[in-house]
Short mmCIF file of C-alpha atoms in Angstrom, two decimals:
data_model
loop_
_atom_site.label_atom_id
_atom_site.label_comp_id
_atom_site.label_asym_id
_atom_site.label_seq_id
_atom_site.Cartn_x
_atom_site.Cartn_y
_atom_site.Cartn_z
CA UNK A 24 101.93 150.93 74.93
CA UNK A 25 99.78 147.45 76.02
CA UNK A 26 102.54 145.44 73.90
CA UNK A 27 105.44 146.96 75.55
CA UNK A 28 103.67 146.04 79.41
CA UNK A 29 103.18 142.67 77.74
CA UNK A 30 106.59 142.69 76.77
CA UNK A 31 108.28 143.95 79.97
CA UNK A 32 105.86 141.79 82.22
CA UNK A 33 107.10 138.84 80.30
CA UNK A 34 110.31 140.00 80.67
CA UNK A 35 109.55 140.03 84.83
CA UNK A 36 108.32 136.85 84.96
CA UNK A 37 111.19 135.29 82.92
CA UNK A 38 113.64 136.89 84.83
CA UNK A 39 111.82 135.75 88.32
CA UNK A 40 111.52 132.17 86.80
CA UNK A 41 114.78 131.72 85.87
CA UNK A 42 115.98 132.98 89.14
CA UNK A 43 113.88 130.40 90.98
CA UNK A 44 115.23 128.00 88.65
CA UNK A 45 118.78 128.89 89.98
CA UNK A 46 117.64 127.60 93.74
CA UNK A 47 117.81 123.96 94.50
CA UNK A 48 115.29 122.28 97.62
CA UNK A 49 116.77 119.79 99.40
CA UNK A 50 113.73 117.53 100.38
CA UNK A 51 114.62 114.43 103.06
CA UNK A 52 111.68 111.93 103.26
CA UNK A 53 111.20 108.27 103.32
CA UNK A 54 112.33 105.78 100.46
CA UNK A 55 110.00 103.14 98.64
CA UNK A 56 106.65 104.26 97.63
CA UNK A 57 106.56 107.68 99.14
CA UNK A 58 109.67 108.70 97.21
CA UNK A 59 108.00 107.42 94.22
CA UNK A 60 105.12 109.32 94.68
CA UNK A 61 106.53 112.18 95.63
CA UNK A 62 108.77 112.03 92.39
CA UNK A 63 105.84 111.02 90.05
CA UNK A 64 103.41 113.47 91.31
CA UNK A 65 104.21 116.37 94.09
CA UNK A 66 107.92 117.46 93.57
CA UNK A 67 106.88 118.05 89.91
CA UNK A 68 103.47 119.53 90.34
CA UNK A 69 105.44 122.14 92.68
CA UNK A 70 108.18 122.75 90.53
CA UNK A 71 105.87 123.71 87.86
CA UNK A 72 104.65 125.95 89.98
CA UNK A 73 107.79 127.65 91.70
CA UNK A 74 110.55 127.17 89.31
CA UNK A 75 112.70 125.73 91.53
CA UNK A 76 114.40 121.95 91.57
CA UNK A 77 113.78 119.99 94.29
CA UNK A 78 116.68 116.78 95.38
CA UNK A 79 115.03 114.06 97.40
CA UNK A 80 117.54 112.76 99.39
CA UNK A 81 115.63 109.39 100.98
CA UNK A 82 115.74 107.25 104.01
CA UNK A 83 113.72 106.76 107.17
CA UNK A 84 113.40 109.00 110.07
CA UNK A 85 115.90 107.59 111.93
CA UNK A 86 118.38 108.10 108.80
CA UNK A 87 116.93 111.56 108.18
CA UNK A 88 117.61 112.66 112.07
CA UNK A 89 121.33 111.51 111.48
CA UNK A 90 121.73 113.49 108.76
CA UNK A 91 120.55 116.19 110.27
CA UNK A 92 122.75 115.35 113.65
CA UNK A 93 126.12 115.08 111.11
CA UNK A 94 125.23 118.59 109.29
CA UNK A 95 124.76 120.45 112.57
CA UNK A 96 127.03 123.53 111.88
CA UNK A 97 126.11 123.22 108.04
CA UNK A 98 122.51 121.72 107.21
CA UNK A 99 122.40 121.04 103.55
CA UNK A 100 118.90 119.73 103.81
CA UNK A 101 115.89 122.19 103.82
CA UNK A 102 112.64 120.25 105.03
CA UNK A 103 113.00 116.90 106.41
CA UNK A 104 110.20 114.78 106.36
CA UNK A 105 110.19 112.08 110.26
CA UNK A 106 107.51 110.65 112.80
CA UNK A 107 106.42 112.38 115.21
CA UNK A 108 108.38 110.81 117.82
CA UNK A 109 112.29 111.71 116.10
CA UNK A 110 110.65 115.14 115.21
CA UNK A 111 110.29 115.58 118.44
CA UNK A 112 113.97 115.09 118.93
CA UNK A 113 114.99 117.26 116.40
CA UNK A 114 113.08 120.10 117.66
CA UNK A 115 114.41 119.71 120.52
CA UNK A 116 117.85 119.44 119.13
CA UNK A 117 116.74 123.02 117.79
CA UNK A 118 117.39 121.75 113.79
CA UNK A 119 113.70 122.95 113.05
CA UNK A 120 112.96 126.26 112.11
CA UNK A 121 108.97 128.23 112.74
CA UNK A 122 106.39 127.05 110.22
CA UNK A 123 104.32 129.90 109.10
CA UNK A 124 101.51 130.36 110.92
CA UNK A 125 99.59 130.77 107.52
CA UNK A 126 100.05 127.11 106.88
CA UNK A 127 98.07 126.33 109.86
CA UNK A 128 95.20 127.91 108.10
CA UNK A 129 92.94 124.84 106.94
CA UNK A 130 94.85 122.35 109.32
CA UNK A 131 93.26 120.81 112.39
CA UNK A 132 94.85 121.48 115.37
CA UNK A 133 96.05 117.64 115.94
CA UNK A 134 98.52 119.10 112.82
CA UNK A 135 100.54 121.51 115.27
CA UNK A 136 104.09 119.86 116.45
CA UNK A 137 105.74 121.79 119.54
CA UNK A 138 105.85 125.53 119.27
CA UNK A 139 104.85 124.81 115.48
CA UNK A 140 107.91 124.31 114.56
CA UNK A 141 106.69 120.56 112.18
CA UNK A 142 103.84 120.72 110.71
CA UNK A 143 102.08 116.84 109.93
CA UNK A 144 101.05 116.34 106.79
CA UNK A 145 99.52 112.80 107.20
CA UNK A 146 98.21 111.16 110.25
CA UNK A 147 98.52 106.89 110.81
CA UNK A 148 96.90 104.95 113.15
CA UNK A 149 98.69 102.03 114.85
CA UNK A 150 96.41 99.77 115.39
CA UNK A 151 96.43 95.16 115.01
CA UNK A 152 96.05 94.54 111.07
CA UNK A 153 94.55 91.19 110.49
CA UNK A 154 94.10 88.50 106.98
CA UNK A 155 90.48 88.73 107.53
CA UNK A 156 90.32 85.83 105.74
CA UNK A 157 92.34 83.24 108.07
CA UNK A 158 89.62 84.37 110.67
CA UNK A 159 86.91 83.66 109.00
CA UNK A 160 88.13 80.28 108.09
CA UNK A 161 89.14 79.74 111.85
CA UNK A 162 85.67 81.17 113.78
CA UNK A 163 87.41 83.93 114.92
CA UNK A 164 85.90 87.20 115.55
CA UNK A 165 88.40 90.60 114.51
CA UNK A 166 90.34 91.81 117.41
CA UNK A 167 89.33 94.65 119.32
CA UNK A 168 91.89 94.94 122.00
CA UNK A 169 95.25 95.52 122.65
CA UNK A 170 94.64 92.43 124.83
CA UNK A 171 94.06 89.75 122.01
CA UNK A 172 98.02 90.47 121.12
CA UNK A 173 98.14 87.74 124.55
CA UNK A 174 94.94 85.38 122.87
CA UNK A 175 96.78 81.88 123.25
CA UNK A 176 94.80 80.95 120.02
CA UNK A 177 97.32 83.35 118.09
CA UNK A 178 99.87 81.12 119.15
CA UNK A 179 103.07 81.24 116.47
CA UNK A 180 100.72 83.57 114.03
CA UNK A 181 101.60 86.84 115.65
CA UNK A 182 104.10 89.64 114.48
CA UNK A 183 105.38 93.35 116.31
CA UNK A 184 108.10 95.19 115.15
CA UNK A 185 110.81 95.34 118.10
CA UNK A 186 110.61 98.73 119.80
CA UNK A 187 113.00 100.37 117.46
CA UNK A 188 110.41 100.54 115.19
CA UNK A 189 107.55 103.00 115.60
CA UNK A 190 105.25 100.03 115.69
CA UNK A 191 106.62 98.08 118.27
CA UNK A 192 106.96 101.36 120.33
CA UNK A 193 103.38 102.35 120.01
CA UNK A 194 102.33 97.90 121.33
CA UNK A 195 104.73 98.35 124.40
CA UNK A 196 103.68 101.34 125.86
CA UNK A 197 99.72 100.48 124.89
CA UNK A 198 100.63 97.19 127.06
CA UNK A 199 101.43 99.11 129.38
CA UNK A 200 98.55 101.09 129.29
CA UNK A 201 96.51 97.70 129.54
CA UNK A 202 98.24 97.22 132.84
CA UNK A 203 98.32 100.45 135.30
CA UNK A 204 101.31 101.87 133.50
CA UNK A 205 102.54 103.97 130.61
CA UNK A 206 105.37 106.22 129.76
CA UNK A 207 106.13 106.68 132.85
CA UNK A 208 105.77 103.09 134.22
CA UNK A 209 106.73 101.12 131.55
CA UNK A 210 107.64 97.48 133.59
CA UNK A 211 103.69 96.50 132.94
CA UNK A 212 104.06 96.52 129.29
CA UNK A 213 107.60 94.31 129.32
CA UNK A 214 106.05 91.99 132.00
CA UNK A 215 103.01 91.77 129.99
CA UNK A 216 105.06 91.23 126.45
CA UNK A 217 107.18 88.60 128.45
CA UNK A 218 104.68 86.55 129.95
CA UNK A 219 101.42 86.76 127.78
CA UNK A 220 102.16 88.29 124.22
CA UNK A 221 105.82 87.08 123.18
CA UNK A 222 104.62 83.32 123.23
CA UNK A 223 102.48 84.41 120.45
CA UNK A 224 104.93 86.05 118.29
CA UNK A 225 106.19 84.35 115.18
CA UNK A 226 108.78 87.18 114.55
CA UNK A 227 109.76 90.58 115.97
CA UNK A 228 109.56 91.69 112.08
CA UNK A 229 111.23 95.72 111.62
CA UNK A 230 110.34 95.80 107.93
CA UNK A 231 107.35 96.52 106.15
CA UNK A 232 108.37 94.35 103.11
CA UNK A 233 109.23 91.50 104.97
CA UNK A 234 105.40 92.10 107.07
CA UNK A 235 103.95 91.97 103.90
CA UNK A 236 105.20 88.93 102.63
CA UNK A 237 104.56 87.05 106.29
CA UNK A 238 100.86 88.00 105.51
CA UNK A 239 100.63 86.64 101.96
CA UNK A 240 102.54 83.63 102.68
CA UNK A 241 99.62 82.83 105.65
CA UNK A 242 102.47 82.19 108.23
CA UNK A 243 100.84 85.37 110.26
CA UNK A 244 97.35 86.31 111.06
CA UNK A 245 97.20 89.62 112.87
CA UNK A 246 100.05 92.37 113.59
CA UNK A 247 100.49 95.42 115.03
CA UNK A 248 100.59 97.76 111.80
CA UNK A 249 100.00 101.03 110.69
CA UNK A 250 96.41 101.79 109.18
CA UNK A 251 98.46 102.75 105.57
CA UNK A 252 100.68 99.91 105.64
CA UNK A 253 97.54 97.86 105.86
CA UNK A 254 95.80 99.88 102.97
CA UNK A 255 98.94 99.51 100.84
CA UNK A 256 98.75 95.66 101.19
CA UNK A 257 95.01 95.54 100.74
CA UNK A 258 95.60 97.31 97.65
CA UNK A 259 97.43 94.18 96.05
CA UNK A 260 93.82 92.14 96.44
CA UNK A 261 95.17 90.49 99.79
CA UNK A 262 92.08 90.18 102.28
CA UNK A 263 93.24 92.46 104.94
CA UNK A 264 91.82 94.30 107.74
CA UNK A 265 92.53 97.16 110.18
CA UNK A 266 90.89 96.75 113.79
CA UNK A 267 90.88 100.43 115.76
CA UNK A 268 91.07 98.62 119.29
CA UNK A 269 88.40 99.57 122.08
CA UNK A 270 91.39 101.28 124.21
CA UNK A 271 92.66 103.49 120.97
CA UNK A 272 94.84 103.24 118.17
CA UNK A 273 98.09 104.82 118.32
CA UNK A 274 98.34 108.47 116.35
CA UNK A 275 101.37 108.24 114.44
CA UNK A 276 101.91 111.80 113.05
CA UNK A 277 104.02 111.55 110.08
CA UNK A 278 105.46 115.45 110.23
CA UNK A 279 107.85 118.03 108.10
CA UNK A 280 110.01 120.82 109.41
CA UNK A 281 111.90 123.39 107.59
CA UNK A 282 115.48 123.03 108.74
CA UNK A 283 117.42 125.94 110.44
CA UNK A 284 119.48 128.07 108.56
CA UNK A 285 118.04 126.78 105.28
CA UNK A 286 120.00 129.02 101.83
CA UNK A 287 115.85 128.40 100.18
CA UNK A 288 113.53 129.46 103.35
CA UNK A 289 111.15 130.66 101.57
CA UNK A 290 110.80 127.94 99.26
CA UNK A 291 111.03 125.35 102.45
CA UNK A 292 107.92 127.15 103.27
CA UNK A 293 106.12 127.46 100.18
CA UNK A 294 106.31 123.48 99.85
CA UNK A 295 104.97 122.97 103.22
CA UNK A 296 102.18 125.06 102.40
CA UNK A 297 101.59 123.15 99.41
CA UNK A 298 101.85 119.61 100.48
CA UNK A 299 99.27 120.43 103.31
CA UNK A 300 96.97 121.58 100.21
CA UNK A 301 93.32 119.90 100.07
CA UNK A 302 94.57 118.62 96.69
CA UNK A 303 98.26 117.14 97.71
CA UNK A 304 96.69 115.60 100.91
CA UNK A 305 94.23 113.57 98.73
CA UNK A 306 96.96 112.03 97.12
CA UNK A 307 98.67 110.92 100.27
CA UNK A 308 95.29 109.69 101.21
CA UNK A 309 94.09 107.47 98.36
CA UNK A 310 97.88 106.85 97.37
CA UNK A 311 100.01 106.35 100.90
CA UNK A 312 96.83 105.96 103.04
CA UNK A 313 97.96 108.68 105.49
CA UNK A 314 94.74 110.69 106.99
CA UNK A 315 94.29 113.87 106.15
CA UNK A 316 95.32 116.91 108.06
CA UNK A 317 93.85 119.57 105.87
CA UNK A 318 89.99 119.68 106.57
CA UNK A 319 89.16 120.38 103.35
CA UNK A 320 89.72 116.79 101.61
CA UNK A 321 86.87 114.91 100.66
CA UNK A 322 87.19 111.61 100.59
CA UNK A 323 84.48 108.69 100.00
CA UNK A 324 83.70 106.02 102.23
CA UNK A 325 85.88 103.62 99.88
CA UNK A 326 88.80 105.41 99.87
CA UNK A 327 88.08 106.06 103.78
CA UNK A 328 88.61 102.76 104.27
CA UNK A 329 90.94 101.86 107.70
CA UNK A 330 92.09 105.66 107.76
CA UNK A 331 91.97 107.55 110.62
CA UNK A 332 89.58 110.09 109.24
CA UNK A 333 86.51 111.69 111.08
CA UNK A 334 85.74 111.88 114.38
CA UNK A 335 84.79 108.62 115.62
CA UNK A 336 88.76 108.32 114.63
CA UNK A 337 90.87 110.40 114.88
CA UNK A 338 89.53 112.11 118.49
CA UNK A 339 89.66 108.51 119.67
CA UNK A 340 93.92 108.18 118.88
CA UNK A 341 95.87 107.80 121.84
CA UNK A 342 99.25 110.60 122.09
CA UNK A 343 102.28 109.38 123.51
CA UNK A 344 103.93 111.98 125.75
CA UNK A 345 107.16 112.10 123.37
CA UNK A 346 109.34 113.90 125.81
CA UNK A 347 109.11 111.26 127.94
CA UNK A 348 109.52 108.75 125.85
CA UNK A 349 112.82 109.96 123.86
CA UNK A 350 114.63 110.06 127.53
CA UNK A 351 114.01 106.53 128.08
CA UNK A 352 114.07 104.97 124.65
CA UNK A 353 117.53 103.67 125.05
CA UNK A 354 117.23 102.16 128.22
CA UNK A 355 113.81 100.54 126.96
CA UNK A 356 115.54 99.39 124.05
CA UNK A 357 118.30 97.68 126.12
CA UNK A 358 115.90 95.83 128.48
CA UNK A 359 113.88 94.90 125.34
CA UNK A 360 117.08 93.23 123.87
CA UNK A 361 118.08 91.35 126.69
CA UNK A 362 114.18 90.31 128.13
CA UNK A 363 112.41 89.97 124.93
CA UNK A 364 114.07 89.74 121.98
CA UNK A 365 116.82 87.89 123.30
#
């Protein structure tokens, strides 16, 4: 009797295997080091424990949101991985589906996109990164405003990403925050960029590669960075530092929805619940430097580091008002071309 319910137990699990193994995930998410860890360590931990295959299909969020803009009537991808501010967009565009509310469990709240239907699975702080050791060589003390972006003693060693990038985004409206405006008013951050901060900037530089090598080379000092793009470079042995300015770092939510009318739901929502695991969100942590939105990771002070972890942090982030922002971004983007980055 007990070797035939081994037998036909077996026989279920098998059979349940091999029909997970029939169902593909089609996982969008950014290229370069996140797609190799996420091919090294999460998409196989998870199909080991599902069964199923899992295609990453890579590119940035503005990549990912055209994808999902040319698949409208037929989404082939399941969960698409984008910043908050183009997840906001494609909620809105109605190409996200509900995350469970189950996944929410361990989460902090900051974790919750728009009628839950993203759930972040890493929080970044944009904040100035700095070669620590070009200050100390020059007297200076590390930035802790928004404000030193305009110090005329960063003349020619300064770079922002144009406002197209995330980044640059985040420095405009925070210049405008410096000045009586915002999302709403954003003329104080372009006057302020125009007459104070652009005479300081060495390059409007979009990529993080290219950021990198500005640093090593010494021909920058300080930028306006994300607190893992910092950790990534500090990782390599060069001398750099994150400042949190006095105002607030910028909370970059980096966020995953399971697409409409996905063929796999409930595998899209099985791997949302497990890359918001205690375990998977150390890895992001100590390997992509994105804070941790499950409050069950322990981290040490070391690997802490510049990420927005704790309290002292993360309540401290400044929110942009995203459906604001995503009505204006192409007339912002237009003035920026012609005024600034001309």
């Amino acid at each position: 009797m007990r070797s035939t319910l081994i037998a036909a137990s077996a026989l279920a699990i098998s059979a349940g295997l091999a029909h997970a193994e029939d169902k593909t995930l089609y996982l969008a998410a950014y290229g370069g080091s996140t797609e190799t860890l996420f091919k090294e360590v999460i998409i196989p931990a998870w199909q080991e424990k599902s069964g199923a295959k899992v295609v990453y299909v890579p590119g940035n969020s503005t990549d990912t949101l055209a994808k999902l803009r040319a698949q409208e009537s037929a989404q082939e991808i399941d969960i698409a991985f984008i910043d908050d501010g183009p997840m906001t967009q494609a909620i809105n565009f109605g190409y996200c589906d509900t995350v469970d509310e189950a996944t929410f469990g361990n989460l902090y709240d900051a974790s919750r996109m728009p009628d839950n239907k993203a759930v972040g699975v890493g929080i970044v702080a944009t904040g100035l990164a700095y070669n620590a050791e070009m200050f100390e060589k020059n007297g200076w003390e590390a930035p802790t405003s928004w404000a030193d972006l305009a110090d005329p003693k960063y003349k020619g060693k300064v770079a922002i990403p144009p406002i197209t990038n995330g980044y640059g985004l985040h420095a405009l409206i925070m210049a405008a925050k410096l000045n009586g405006g915002g999302e709403t008013d954003i003329e104080p951050g372009f006057e302020m960029f125009q007459d104070k901060i652009d005479d300081n900037v060495l390059v409007y530089e979009p990529s993080s590669g290219k950021m990198s090598e500005l640093f090593q080379n010494g021909e920058i000092a300080m930028s306006v960075w994300g607190s893992g793009r910092l950790k990534s470079l500090a990782d390599t042995g060069f001398p750099g530092a994150f400042a949190y300015p006095k105002e607030g770092a910028v909370n970059l939510l980096i966020a995953a929805c399971p697409v409409v009318d996905s063929d796999v739901p409930e595998l899209s929502q099985d791997f949302l619940k497990f890359i918001t695991s205690a375990e998977m969100q150390k890895y992001f942590a100590t390997e992509k430097g994105w804070g941790p939105v499950n409050k069950n990771v322990a981290l040490t002070e070391e690997q802490i580091g510049a990420l927005p972890v704790g309290p002292d942090r993360v309540d401290t982030l400044v929110n942009i008002d995203y459906t604001v922002v995503n009505e204006q971004r192409g007339a912002w983007t237009q003035k920026w071309t012609r005024q600034i980055e001309r």
